Amino acid sequence: ESPALQKVMQQIELVADTEATVLVAGESGTGNELVARALHERSRRRTRPLIKVNCAAIPEALFESEFFGHIRGAFTGAMQDRPGRFELAQGGTIFLDEIGEMPLGMQVKLLRALQEREIERVGETRARRVDVRVVAATNRNLQAEVVAGRFRQDLFYRLNVYPIHNPPLRERPDDIPRLVRHFSGEFARRSGKRISTVPPAAMEAMCAYRWPGNVRELQNFIERAVILSPGKVLRAPVTELLSAAAQSASPAPSLAAVERDAILQALQTTRWRVGGPHGAAVRLGLKRTTLISRMEKLGIDRSEPARSPVLA
């Protein structure tokens, strides 16, 4: 019921009954598949199949066969004709999850299928007409992937007809109490328990946590909390959240600090021998003079190894 998610629902209602291709952009765990399902169920294709494909889970060698099918004898192991996902979705919707993981070679063939509305099974020369509505999803920045040369620009434009931003959970904290109550009730019923109370302190901790794994992380956390709850009060292990938050808040070490630590470890291992075949320079893949220069710049004193924090 948060404003961020209400905006998504308004976008779904607006585009669902059209034939426009939709690109859902959202972090992992935000429920991109639920957006695709909502689009399909509100469309004129709702009585036809919704076929889901996780592009990150298909080996590159099998991409074409999985998407477009194959005929008997097309390759070793092809014992019979087999329709691909596009044919299975005929008249309905095909949901291409993790589209950013698709290999470049397959992107060309997908683009042709989307533009021509035709496919060819592997080993077959006859084109088959397909009538499908495409909904794609990604947790990557596809525009950045285009710049990096990992995603075709023309395919991006073809998919990005109607973009929907699926917000992460940290952008809609008002939904957290509702989700906590929903998941705790659902898992309690499955476990034969009756959980009616969520302690205010626990709820406050869950609302304050940023949930990098989004709704999926919250769902798994509540399932674990229900297992740990013997009575009607939800015993959420909030110390896990506090620990995770503290770790994520710790500043990352600087490049100089990482380099200094690596040099100190190498010196400790070689008993502060800088040069020679068994010295730290060889171990680090550096010239002796280069290592000495780096040590001076990083304030590593060769004459006082005992004061090194690594040796302490």
C-alpha positions in Angstrom: 0.0 0.0 0.0 3.0 2.3 -0.1 3.1 5.1 -2.6 6.0 3.6 -4.4 4.2 0.3 -5.0 0.9 2.0 -5.7 2.7 3.8 -8.6 3.8 0.4 -10.0 0.2 -0.9 -9.8 -1.0 2.2 -11.6 1.5 1.5 -14.4 0.4 -2.1 -14.6 -3.2 -1.1 -14.9 -2.3 1.4 -17.6 -0.3 -1.0 -19.9 -1.8 -4.4 -19.1 -4.5 -4.5 -21.7 -2.2 -3.3 -24.5 0.2 -5.4 -26.6 3.2 -3.3 -25.6 6.5 -5.0 -24.5 7.3 -4.2 -20.9 10.7 -4.1 -19.2 10.6 -4.4 -15.5 13.7 -3.1 -13.7 14.1 -4.2 -10.1 16.7 -5.6 -7.7 16.8 -9.3 -7.0 14.1 -10.2 -4.5 11.7 -7.4 -5.3 9.1 -9.6 -7.0 9.7 -8.9 -10.7 7.8 -12.1 -11.5 4.8 -10.9 -9.5 4.7 -7.8 -11.7 4.8 -10.0 -14.8 2.0 -12.2 -13.5 -0.1 -9.1 -12.6 0.4 -7.8 -16.2 -0.7 -11.1 -17.7 -3.7 -11.6 -15.4 -5.0 -8.1 -16.3 -4.4 -8.5 -20.0 -6.7 -9.9 -22.7 -4.3 -12.9 -22.9 -5.1 -14.0 -19.3 -6.8 -17.2 -20.5 -3.7 -18.3 -22.4 -0.3 -19.5 -20.9 2.2 -17.4 -19.0 5.5 -19.0 -19.7 8.4 -18.0 -17.5 12.1 -18.3 -18.6 15.1 -17.5 -16.3 17.7 -16.5 -18.8 20.5 -16.8 -16.2 19.7 -20.5 -15.6 19.9 -21.7 -19.2 23.4 -22.9 -20.5 24.5 -20.9 -23.5 24.6 -24.0 -25.7 20.9 -24.8 -25.0 19.5 -21.2 -25.4 18.3 -21.5 -29.0 16.7 -24.9 -28.4 15.0 -23.7 -25.1 13.6 -20.6 -26.7 12.7 -21.8 -30.2 12.6 -25.6 -29.9 14.2 -28.3 -32.1 13.3 -31.1 -34.5 14.3 -34.7 -34.2 17.9 -35.3 -35.1 18.9 -31.6 -35.0 21.8 -32.5 -32.6 23.0 -35.4 -30.5 20.2 -36.3 -28.0 17.4 -34.7 -29.9 15.2 -37.9 -30.0 12.0 -36.1 -30.9 10.5 -32.8 -32.0 10.2 -30.4 -29.1 8.6 -27.0 -29.1 10.4 -24.1 -27.4 9.2 -21.6 -24.9 7.9 -19.2 -27.5 5.6 -21.8 -29.0 4.4 -22.9 -25.6 3.4 -19.3 -24.9 1.4 -19.0 -28.2 -1.4 -16.6 -27.6 -0.2 -15.7 -24.1 2.7 -14.0 -22.4 6.4 -15.0 -22.2 8.3 -13.6 -19.2 12.1 -13.3 -19.8 13.6 -13.0 -16.3 17.2 -11.8 -15.9 17.3 -10.7 -19.6 20.6 -9.0 -18.9 22.3 -12.4 -18.6 21.5 -13.4 -22.1 24.6 -14.1 -24.3 25.1 -11.6 -27.2 24.8 -14.3 -29.8 21.3 -15.2 -28.6 20.3 -11.5 -28.3 20.5 -11.2 -32.1 18.1 -14.2 -32.6 15.7 -12.9 -29.9 15.6 -9.5 -31.6 14.7 -11.1 -34.9 11.9 -13.2 -33.2 10.5 -10.0 -31.6 10.6 -8.0 -34.8 9.5 -10.6 -37.3 7.2 -12.5 -34.9 8.7 -15.7 -36.4 10.9 -18.4 -35.1 12.7 -21.4 -36.5 13.3 -24.6 -34.5 16.9 -25.8 -34.4 17.5 -28.0 -37.4 14.5 -26.7 -39.3 14.3 -24.1 -42.2 10.6 -23.5 -42.0 9.6 -20.3 -40.1 6.8 -20.5 -37.6 4.6 -17.6 -36.7 4.3 -16.8 -33.0 1.8 -14.5 -31.2 3.2 -13.7 -27.8 3.4 -10.7 -25.5 6.9 -10.2 -24.1 7.6 -9.0 -20.5 11.3 -8.9 -19.6 12.9 -8.2 -16.3 16.4 -7.4 -15.1 18.3 -6.4 -12.0 21.1 -4.8 -14.1 21.4 -1.4 -15.6 20.9 -2.3 -19.2 21.9 1.1 -20.5 25.3 0.6 -18.7 25.4 -2.9 -20.2 24.9 -1.4 -23.6 27.8 1.1 -23.1 30.0 -1.8 -21.9 29.2 -3.8 -25.0 27.5 -6.6 -23.2 23.9 -5.9 -24.3 22.7 -4.9 -27.8 21.4 -1.4 -28.1 18.7 -2.3 -30.6 17.4 -5.1 -28.4 17.3 -2.7 -25.4 15.2 -0.2 -27.4 12.9 -3.1 -28.5 12.4 -4.2 -24.9 12.2 -0.8 -23.3 8.9 0.2 -24.9 7.2 0.5 -21.5 9.6 0.5 -18.5 8.4 -0.2 -15.0 10.7 0.5 -12.0 10.0 -2.1 -9.3 11.2 -0.4 -6.1 13.4 -2.1 -3.5 12.0 -2.7 -0.1 14.1 0.1 1.4 12.2 2.6 -0.7 8.9 1.5 0.7 9.4 0.9 4.4 5.7 1.5 5.1 5.0 -1.9 3.6 7.3 -3.8 6.0 4.8 -4.1 8.9 2.2 -5.4 6.5 4.6 -7.9 5.0 5.8 -9.0 8.4 2.2 -9.7 9.5 1.3 -11.4 6.2 4.4 -13.7 6.2 4.2 -14.5 9.9 0.5 -15.5 9.5 1.2 -17.6 6.5 4.2 -19.5 8.0 2.4 -19.9 11.3 -0.5 -21.6 9.5 1.8 -23.9 7.7 3.5 -24.8 11.0 0.3 -25.3 12.9 1.1 -22.3 15.1 -0.9 -19.2 16.1 1.3 -16.1 16.2 -0.7 -13.0 17.1 1.9 -10.6 18.4 5.0 -8.9 17.0 7.0 -7.1 19.7 7.3 -3.4 19.0 11.1 -3.4 19.4 11.4 -6.3 16.9 9.1 -4.5 14.4 11.1 -1.3 14.8 14.4 -3.2 14.1 12.9 -4.8 11.0 11.6 -1.4 9.7 15.0 0.2 10.3 17.0 -2.5 8.5 17.6 -1.9 4.7 17.0 -5.4 3.5 19.5 -5.8 0.7 17.8 -9.0 -0.3 14.5 -7.2 -0.4 11.1 -9.0 0.1 12.7 -12.4 -0.4 15.2 -11.8 2.4 12.3 -10.6 4.7 10.2 -13.6 3.8 13.1 -16.0 4.7 13.8 -14.1 7.9 10.1 -14.3 9.0 10.0 -18.0 8.2 13.0 -18.5 10.5 11.4 -16.3 13.2 8.3 -18.5 13.1 10.3 -21.6 13.6 12.0 -20.0 16.6 8.7 -19.0 18.2 7.1 -21.5 20.6 4.1 -19.4 21.5 2.0 -16.6 20.2 4.7 -14.0 20.2 7.0 -13.7 17.1 10.6 -14.2 18.3 12.5 -12.5 15.5 16.3 -12.9 15.7 16.8 -9.1 15.4 20.5 -9.4 16.5 21.2 -10.9 13.1 19.9 -7.7 11.5 21.9 -5.5 13.8 25.1 -7.5 13.0 24.4 -7.4 9.3 23.7 -3.6 9.5 27.0 -3.0 11.4 29.0 -5.0 8.9 27.5 -3.1 5.9 28.1 0.2 7.6 31.8 -0.5 8.1 33.8 1.6 5.6 35.7 -0.3 2.9 39.5 -0.2 3.3 41.3 2.2 1.0 43.5 0.9 -1.8 46.6 2.2 0.0 45.5 0.3 3.2 45.0 -2.9 1.2 48.4 -2.5 -0.5 50.1 -1.8 2.8 48.5 -4.9 4.4 49.6 -7.1 1.5 53.2 -5.8 1.7 53.3 -6.4 5.5 52.0 -9.9 5.2 54.6 -10.7 2.5 57.4 -9.2 4.7 56.2 -11.2 7.7 56.2 -14.4 5.6 59.7 -13.8 4.4 61.0 -12.6 7.8 61.4 -9.1 6.5 63.7 -10.2 3.7 63.0 -7.7 0.8 65.3 -8.9 -2.0 66.7 -12.3 -3.2 64.9 -15.3 -4.6 63.0 -15.9 -1.4 62.3 -12.2 -0.6 59.0 -10.3 -0.4 59.6 -8.6 -3.7 59.6 -11.9 -5.6 56.6 -13.0 -3.6 54.7 -9.9 -4.6 55.9 -9.9 -8.2 57.7 -6.6 -7.9 61.2 -5.4 -8.4 63.3 -4.9 -5.3 63.6 -1.2 -5.9 59.9 -0.9 -6.6 59.0 -2.6 -3.3 61.4 -0.4 -1.3 59.8 2.7 -3.0 56.3 1.5 -2.1 57.3 0.7 1.5 58.7 4.2 1.9 55.6 5.8 0.4 53.3 3.7 2.7 55.4 4.4 5.8 56.7 0.9 6.3 60.0 1.1 8.3 62.4 -1.7 7.4 64.4 -1.2 10.5 61.6 -1.8 13.0 59.6 -4.9 11.9 58.5 -5.6 15.5 56.3 -2.6 15.4 54.3 -3.8 12.5 50.6 -4.4 13.3 50.8 -7.7 11.4 53.6 -9.0 13.7 51.9 -7.7 16.9 
